[in-house]
XYZ file of C-alpha atoms in Angstrom:
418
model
C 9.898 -5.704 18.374
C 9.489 -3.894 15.104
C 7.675 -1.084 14.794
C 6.917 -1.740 11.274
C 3.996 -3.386 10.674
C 3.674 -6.101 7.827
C 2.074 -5.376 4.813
C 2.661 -6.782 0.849
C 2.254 -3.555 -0.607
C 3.363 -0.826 2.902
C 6.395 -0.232 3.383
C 6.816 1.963 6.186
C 3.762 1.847 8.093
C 4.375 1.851 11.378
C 3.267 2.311 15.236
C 3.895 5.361 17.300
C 3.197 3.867 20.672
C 5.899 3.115 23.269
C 7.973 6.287 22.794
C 8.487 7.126 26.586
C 8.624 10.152 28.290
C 11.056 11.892 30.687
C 8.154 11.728 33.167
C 7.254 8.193 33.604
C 4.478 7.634 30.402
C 5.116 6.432 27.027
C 2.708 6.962 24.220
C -0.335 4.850 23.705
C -0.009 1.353 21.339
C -2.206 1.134 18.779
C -3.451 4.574 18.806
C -1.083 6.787 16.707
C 0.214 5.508 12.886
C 2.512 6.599 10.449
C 2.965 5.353 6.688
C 3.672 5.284 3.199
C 0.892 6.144 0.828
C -2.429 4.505 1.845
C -3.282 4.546 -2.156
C -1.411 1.176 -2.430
C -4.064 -0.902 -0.576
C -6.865 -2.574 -2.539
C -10.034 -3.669 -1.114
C -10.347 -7.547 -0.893
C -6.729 -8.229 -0.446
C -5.119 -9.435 3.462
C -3.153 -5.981 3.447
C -6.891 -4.511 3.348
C -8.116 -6.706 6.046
C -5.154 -6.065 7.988
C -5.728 -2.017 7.879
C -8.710 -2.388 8.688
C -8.656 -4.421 11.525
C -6.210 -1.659 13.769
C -9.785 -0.168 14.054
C -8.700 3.332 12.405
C -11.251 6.078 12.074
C -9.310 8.844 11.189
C -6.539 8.988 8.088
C -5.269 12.213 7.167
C -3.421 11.939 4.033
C -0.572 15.057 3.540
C -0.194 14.509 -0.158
C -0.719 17.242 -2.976
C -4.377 16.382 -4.276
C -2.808 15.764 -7.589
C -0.841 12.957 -5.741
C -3.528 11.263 -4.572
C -5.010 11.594 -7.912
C -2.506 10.178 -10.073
C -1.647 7.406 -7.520
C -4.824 6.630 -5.543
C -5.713 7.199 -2.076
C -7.059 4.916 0.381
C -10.247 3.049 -0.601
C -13.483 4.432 1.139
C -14.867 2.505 3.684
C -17.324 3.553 6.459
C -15.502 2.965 9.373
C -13.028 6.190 8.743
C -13.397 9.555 7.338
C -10.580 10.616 5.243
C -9.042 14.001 4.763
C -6.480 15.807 2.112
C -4.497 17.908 3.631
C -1.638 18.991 1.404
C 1.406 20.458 3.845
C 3.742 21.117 1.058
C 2.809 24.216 -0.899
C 6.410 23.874 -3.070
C 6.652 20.714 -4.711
C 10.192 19.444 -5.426
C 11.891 16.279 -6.642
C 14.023 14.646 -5.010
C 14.659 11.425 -7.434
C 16.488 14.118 -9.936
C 19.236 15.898 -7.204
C 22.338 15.208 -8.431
C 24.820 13.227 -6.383
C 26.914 16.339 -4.578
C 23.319 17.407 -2.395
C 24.068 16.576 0.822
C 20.668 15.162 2.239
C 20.536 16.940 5.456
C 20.325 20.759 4.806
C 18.804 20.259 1.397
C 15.721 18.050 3.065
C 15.807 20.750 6.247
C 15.152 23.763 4.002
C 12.443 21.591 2.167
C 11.068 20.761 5.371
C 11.435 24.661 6.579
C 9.508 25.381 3.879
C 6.510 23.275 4.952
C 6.437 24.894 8.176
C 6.155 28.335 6.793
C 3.416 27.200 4.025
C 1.518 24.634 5.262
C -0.035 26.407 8.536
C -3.394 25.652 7.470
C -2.885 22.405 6.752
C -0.641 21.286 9.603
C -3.150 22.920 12.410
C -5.386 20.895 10.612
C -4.039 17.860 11.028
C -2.746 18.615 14.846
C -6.759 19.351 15.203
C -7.866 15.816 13.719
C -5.361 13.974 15.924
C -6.108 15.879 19.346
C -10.138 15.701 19.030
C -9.819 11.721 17.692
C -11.171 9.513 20.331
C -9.738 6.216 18.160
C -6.858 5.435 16.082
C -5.071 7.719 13.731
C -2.969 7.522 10.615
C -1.339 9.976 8.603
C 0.844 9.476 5.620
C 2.437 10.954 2.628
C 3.921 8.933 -0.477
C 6.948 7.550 1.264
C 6.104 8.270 4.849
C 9.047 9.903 5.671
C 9.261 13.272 5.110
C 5.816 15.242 5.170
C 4.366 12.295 7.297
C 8.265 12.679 9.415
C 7.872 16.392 9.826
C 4.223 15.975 11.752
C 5.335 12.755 13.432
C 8.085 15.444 15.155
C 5.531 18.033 15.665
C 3.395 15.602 17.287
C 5.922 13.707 19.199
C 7.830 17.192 20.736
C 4.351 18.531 21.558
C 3.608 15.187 24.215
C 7.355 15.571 25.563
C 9.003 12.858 23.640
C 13.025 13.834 23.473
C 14.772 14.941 20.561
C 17.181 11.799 20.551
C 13.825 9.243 20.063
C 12.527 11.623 17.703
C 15.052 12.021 15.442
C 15.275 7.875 15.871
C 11.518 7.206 14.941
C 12.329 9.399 12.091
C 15.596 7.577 10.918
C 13.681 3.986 11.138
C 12.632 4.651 7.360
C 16.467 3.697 6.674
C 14.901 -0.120 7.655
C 12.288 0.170 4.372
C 14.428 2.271 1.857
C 15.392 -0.697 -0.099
C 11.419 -1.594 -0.409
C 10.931 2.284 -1.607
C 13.678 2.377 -3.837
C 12.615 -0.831 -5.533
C 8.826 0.507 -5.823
C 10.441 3.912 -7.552
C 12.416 1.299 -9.431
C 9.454 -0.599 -10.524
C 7.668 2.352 -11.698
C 10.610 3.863 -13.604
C 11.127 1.328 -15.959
C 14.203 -0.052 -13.982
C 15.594 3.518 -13.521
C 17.873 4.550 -10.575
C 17.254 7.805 -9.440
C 20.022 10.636 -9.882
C 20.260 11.385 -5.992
C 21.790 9.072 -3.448
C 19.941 10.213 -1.026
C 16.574 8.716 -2.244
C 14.470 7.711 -0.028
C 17.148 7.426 2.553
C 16.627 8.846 6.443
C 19.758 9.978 8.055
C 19.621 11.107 11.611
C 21.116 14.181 10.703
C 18.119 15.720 8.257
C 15.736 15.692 11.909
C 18.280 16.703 14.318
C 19.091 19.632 12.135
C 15.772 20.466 11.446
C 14.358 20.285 14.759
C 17.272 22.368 15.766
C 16.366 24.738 12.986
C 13.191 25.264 14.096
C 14.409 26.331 17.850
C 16.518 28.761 16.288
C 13.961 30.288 14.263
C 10.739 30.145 16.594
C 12.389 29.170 20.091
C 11.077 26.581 20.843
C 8.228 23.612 18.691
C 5.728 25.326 21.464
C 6.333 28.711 20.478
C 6.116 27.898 16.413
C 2.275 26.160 17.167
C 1.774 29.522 18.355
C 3.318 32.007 16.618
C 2.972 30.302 13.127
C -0.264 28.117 13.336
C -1.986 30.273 15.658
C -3.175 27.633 18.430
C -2.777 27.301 22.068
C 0.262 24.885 22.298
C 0.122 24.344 25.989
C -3.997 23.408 25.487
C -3.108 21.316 22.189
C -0.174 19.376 24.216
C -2.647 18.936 27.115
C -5.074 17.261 24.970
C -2.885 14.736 23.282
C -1.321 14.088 25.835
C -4.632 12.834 27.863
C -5.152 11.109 24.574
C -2.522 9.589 23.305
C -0.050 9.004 26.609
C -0.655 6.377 29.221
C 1.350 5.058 32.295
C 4.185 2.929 31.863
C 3.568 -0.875 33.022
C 4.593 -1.456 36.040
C 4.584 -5.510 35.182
C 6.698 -7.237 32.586
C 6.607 -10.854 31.267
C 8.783 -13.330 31.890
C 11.971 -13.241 29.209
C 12.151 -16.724 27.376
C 15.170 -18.222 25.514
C 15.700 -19.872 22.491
C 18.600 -20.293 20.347
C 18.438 -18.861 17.029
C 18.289 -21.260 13.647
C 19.307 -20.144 9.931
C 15.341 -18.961 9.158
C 15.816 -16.249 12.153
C 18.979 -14.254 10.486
C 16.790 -12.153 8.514
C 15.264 -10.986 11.968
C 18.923 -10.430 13.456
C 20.101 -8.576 10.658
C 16.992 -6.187 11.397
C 17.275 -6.078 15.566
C 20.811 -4.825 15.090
C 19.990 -2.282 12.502
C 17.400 -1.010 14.815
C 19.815 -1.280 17.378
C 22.208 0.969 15.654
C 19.746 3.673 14.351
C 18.774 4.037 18.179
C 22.855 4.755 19.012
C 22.953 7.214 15.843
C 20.488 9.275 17.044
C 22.177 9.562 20.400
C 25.334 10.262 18.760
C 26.925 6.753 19.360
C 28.765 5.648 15.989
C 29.652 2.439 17.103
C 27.180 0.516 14.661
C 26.007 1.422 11.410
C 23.361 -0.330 9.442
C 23.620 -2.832 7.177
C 27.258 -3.828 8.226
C 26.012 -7.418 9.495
C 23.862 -9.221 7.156
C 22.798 -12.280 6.896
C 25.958 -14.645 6.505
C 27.235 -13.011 9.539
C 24.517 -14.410 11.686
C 24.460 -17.937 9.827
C 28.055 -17.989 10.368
C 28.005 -17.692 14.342
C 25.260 -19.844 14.385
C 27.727 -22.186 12.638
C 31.168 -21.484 14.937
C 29.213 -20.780 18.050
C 25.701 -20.130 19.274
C 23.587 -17.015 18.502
C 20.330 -16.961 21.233
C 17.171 -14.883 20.818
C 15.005 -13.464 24.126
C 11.054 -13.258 23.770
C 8.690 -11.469 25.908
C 5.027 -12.621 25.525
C 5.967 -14.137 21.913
C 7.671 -10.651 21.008
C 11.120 -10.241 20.073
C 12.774 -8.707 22.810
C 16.599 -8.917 22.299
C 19.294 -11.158 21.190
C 23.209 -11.978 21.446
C 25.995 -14.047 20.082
C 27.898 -16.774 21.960
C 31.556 -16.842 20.745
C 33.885 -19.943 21.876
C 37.219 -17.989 20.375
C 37.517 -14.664 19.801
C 40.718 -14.382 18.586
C 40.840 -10.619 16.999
C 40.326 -9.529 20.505
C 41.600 -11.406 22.693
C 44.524 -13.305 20.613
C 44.925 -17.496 20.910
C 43.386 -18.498 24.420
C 42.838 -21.973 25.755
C 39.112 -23.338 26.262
C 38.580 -21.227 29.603
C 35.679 -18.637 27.834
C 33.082 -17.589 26.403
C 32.832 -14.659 24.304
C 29.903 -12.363 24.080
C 29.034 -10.185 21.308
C 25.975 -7.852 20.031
C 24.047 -8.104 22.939
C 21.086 -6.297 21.584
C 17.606 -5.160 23.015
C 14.489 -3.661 21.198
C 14.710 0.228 21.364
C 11.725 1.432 24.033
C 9.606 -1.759 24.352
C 11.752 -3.810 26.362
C 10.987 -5.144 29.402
C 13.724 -2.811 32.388
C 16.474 -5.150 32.884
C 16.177 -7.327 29.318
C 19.756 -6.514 28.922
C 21.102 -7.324 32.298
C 19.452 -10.568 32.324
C 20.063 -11.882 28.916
C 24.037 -11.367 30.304
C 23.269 -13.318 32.827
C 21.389 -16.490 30.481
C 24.947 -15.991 28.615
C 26.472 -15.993 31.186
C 24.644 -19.711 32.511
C 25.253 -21.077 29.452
C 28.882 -20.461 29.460
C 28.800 -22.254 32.678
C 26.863 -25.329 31.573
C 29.856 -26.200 28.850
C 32.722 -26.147 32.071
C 34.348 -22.488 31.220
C 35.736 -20.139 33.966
C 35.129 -17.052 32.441
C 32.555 -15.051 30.286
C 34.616 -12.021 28.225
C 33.499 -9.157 25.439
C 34.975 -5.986 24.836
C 33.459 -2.745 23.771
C 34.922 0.391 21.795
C 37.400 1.988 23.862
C 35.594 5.257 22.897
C 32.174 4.522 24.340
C 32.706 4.509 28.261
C 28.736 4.540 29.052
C 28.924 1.018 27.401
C 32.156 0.001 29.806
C 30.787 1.331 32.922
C 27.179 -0.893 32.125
C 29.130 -4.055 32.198
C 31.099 -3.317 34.858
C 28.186 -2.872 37.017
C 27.540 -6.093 36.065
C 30.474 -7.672 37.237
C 32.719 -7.337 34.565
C 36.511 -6.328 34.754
C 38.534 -4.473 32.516
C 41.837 -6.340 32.068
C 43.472 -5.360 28.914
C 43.036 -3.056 25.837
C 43.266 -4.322 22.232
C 44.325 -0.955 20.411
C 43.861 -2.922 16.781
C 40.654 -4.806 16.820
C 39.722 -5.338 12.751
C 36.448 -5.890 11.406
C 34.454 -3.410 12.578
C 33.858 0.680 12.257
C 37.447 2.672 11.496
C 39.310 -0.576 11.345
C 41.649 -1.141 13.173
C 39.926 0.349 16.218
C 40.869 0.200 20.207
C 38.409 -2.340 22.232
C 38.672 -2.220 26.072
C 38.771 -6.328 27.125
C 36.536 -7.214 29.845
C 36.280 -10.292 31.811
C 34.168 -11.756 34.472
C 34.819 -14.534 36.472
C 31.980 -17.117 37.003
C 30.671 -19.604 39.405
């Protein structure tokens, strides 16, 4: 379910593949990586061994050479070739802003920037990754905003929609605290000046992908106009490369409830979960408002269940047996269902409908009536989902607390069950 894939010493080195597209393909697993700086890996260690076993043969590294001087690059090793291609011609630092820069147009004109002076370099690196017949990573020091910008390029240029682009960028929120604490380390304890560290809002790749349609017309038109190369040939060929089908089989969902050692995983589906609504413009979660204690708390008052696809991750809700900020003092007749959460993109069509319905069984098995949640009053896709699945609306609590602009107004919905 997570795209980012463990290492000790990575932080945000993740996989590319099963981004869909409007037209029924998603991009290719294993195929397509982005990271953090490649210079942390030593030879001999399991983070080593793990690299190299995704069978990479290209890495393009986007770093000023004097980067990857002062802080390593990637060992050599036969099985890859490894290229420098420095994308940012105006080196700035961000640790040293001062508190009042708002992130997203400061990082957008940084990012501008790149566009304008790193043609070389970025046709470069669209070359490498069209003619590679194997896997591909490229990374900068952080992997999120050099390595972000060509991750957009790349992803607009095989059809992939603004909304999951600006989300795949955003996902470096889930290994700030890792970056921070590696700047931290190497800083003698320092905190940087700038909030905005190492920090991804979805607002920095909206705006600059909108930036760059205002400027060129179109991603398309700037591969041409500004790096000189046939976009519609360059889209062609990654997308024969790096885009196949969409299965057209699934595996069966299993069920297990969750135990204390799983809330670390919870904490990180729902963050996930609400990075993917940001980036569509849904504000109804935010990350990091549920950590830990939340999820060893329901496990404690009621019953938190995790779904698994082939030994993956693939969703997750809460079983409440009150719910009293809601729905006020209620005899035994319910059972109340909260954060029903899927993994963005991978999956299986349906997981969501049919982990409602596992709720929904096990409401049944304990001798209750009814299964009831309640969604933000403000988000009517959400309303008209469970409705299709049954659900009624039969009340409105217009002061809900504990959650975003408390008090907020939750529609109540109910369901009665066999």
């Amino acid at each position: 379910m997570d795209r980012h894939l463990p290492f000790s010493r990575l932080h945000n080195f993740r996989d590319l593949g099963g981004y869909p597209t409007p037209d029924g393909l998603r991009v290719r697993p294993g195929r397509l990586y982005r990271a953090d700086s490649l210079g942390k890996l030593n030879t001999g260690t399991p983070d080593w061994d793990r690299f190299l076993s995704l069978g990479i043969r290209t890495v393009i590294d986007l770093r000023h050479s004097w980067e990857a001087d002062a802080s390593g690059r990637v060992p050599s090793h036969p099985s890859f070739t490894y290229h420098n291609l420095s994308i940012e011609h105006r080196p700035y630092d961000q640790a040293v802003q001062t508190p009042d820069v708002d992130p997203a147009p400061y990082l957008v004109q940084r990012y501008l920037e790149v566009a304008e002076d790193g043609t070389k370099e970025i046709r470069r690196a669209l070359e490498l990754i069209a003619e590679a017949d194997a896997p591909v990573v490229f990374h900068c020091a952080s992997g999120k905003d050099r390595t972000g910008q060509l991750a957009a390029l790349v992803l607009a240029l095989l059809g992939i929609p603004d909304t999951t682009i600006t989300e795949d960028f955003s996902l470096t929120e889930l290994a700030t605290p890792a970056l921070l604490a590696d700047w931290k380390a190497r800083h003698n304890g320092r905190t940087p000046a700038w909030p905005g560290f190492g920090r991804a809002p979805e607002a920095v790749m909206r705006l600059f992908l909108a930036s760059m349609r205002s400027r060129y017309g179109s991603v398309e038109a700037y591969v041409t106009q500004a790096l000189g190369m046939d976009a519609r040939a360059l889209s062609d060929t990654l997308r024969t490369a790096l885009l196949e089908p969409l299965p057209t089989t699934h595996p069966t969902l299993t069920y297990r409830k969750a135990t204390p050692a799983d809330a670390q995983l919870l904490v990180r589906l729902r963050d996930t979960s609400a990075l993917w609504q940001l980036a569509r413009g849904i504000p109804q979660w935010q990350p990091g408002e549920k950590d830990e204690t939340h999820f060893r708390t329901c496990m404690e008052t009621g019953e938190v269940w995790l779904a698994h696809a082939a030994g993956s991750l693939t969703g997750a809700w809460e079983l409440w047996w009150t719910d009293e900020a809601a729905w006020g003092t209620r005899p035994p007749d319910a059972g109340y269902i909260h954060r029903l959460m899927t993994t963005p993109h991978t999956s299986p069509p349906g997981t969501g409908r049919r982990m409602l319905a596992e709720a929904e069984s096990r409401i049944t098995a304990t001798g209750r009536p009814y299964a009831r949640l309640d969604c933000l009053t403000s988000n009517p896709r959400l309303r008209a989902y469970y409705e299709s699945a049954g659900y009624t609306a039969v009340g409105e609590q217009r002061e809900k607390k504990g959650g975003p602009g408390t008090p907020y107004a939750v529609t109540l919905l109910e369901k009665r069950l066999r």
